[in-house]
PDB file of C-alpha atoms in Angstrom:
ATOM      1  CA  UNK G   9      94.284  -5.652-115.159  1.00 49.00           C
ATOM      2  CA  UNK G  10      92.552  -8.295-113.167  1.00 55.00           C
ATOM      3  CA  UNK G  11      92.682 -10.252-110.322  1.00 60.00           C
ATOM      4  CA  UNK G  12      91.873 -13.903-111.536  1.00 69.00           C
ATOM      5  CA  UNK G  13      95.193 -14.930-112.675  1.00 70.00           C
ATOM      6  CA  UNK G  14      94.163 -18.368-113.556  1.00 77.00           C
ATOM      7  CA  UNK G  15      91.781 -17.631-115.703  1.00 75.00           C
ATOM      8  CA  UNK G  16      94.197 -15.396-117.569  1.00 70.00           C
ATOM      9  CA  UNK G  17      96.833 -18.277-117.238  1.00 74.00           C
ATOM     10  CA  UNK G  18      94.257 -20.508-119.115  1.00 78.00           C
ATOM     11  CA  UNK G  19      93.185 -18.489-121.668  1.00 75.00           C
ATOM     12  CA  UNK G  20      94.389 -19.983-125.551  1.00 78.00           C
ATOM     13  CA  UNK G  21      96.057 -16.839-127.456  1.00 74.00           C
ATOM     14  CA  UNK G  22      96.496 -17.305-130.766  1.00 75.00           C
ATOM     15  CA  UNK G  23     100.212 -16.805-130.774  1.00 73.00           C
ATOM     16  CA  UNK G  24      99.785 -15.192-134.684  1.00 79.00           C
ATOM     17  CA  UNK G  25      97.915 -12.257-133.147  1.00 80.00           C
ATOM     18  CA  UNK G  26     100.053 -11.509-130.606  1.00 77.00           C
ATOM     19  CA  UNK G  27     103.460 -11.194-129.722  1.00 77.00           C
ATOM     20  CA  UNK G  28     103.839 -10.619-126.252  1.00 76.00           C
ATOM     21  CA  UNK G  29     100.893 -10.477-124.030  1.00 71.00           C
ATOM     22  CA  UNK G  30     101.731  -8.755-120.582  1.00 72.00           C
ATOM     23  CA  UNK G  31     100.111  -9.696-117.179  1.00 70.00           C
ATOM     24  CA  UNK G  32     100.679  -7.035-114.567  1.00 70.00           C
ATOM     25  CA  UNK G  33     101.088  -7.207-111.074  1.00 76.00           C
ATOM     26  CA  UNK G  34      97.995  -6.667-109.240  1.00 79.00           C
ATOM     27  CA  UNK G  35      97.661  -3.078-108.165  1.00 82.00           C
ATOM     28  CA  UNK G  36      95.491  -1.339-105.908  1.00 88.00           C
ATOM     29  CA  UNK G  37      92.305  -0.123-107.456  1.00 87.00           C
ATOM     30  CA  UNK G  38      93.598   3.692-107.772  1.00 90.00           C
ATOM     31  CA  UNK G  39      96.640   2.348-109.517  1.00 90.00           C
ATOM     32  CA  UNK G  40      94.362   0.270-111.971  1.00 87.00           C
ATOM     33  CA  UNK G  41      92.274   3.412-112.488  1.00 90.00           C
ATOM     34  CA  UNK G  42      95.418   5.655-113.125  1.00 92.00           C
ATOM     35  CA  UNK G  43      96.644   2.815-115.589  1.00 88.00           C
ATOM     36  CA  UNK G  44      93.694   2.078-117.429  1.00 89.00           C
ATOM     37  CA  UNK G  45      92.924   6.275-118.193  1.00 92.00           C
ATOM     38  CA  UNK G  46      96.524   7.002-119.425  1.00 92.00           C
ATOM     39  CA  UNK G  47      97.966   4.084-120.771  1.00 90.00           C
ATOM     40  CA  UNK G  48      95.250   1.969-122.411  1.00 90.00           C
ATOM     41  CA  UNK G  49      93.309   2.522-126.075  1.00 91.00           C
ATOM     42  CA  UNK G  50      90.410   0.459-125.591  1.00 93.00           C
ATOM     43  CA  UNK G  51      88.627  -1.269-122.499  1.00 91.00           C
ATOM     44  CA  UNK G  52      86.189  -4.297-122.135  1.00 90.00           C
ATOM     45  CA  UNK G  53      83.364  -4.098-119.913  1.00 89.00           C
ATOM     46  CA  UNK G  54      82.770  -7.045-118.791  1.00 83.00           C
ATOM     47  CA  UNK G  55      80.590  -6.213-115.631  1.00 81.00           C
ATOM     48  CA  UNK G  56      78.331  -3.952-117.029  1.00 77.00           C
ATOM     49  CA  UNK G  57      76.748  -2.595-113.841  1.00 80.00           C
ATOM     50  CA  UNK G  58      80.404  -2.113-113.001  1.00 85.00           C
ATOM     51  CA  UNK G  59      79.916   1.797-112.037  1.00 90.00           C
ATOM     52  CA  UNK G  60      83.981   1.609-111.775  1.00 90.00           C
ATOM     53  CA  UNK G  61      84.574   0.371-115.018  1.00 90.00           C
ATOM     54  CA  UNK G  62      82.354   3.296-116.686  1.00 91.00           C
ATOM     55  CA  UNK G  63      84.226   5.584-114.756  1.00 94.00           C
ATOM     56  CA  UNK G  64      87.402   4.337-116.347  1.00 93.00           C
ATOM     57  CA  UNK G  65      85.462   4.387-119.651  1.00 93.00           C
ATOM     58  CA  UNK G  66      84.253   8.053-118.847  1.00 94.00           C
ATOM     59  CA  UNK G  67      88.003   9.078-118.410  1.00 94.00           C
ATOM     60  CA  UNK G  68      90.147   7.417-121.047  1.00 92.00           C
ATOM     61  CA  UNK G  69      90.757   9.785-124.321  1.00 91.00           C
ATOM     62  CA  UNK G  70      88.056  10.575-126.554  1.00 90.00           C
ATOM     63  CA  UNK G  71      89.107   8.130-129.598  1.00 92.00           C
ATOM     64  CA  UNK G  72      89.405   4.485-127.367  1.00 93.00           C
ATOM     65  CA  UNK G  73      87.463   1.950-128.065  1.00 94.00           C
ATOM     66  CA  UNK G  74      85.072   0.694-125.709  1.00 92.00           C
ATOM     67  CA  UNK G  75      83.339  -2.491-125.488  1.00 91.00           C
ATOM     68  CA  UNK G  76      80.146  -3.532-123.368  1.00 86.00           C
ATOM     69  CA  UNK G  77      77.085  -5.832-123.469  1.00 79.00           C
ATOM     70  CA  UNK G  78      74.066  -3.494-124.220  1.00 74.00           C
ATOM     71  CA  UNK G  79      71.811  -5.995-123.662  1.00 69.00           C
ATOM     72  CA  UNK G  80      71.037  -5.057-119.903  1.00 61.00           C
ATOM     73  CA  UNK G  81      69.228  -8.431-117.997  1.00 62.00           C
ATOM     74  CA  UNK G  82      66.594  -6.881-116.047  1.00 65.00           C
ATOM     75  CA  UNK G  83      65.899  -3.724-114.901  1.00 64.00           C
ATOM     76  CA  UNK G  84      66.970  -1.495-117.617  1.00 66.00           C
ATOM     77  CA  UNK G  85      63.527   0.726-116.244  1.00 71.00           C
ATOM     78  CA  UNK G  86      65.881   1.722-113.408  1.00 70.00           C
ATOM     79  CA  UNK G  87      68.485   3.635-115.871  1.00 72.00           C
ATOM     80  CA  UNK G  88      67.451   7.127-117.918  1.00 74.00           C
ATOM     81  CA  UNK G  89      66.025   5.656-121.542  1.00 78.00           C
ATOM     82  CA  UNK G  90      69.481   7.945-122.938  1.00 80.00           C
ATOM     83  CA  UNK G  91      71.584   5.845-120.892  1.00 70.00           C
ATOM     84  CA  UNK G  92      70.519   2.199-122.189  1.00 63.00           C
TER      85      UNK G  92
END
């Protein structure tokens, strides 16, 4: 997932970690959505105001792993004290 594929072009993978590393085709954002739910284990947030990206977090099964910054810039008043 992702639309910046030169910044996933330039990325250094430590070839020892990984053996294949996949790139999909972009897809249209219900596609993506679809994808990331059913087919994925973990998820990084990397937008965390990203209100899709929860949603995909909200969705995916019970035991993935997800990652976020919880260090919210400014304005964390504006979110319920449970959610931050």
């Amino acid at each position: 997932m992702g639309k910046e594929k030169d910044f996933l072009n330039d990325l250094t993978i430590n070839q020892k970690l990984f053996s294949k590393v996949y790139l999909p085709k972009s897809m249209p954002r219900a596609n993506d959505f679809a994808f990331a739910t059913t087919a994925c284990d973990s998820l990084l947030i990397t937008a965390q105001s990203s209100t899709y990206a929860w949603w995909i977090a909200y969705l995916m099964p019970d035991n993935a792993t997800i990652f976020y910054n919880s260090k919210f810039d400014k304005g964390n008043h504006l979110f319920l004290q449970s959610f931050v």
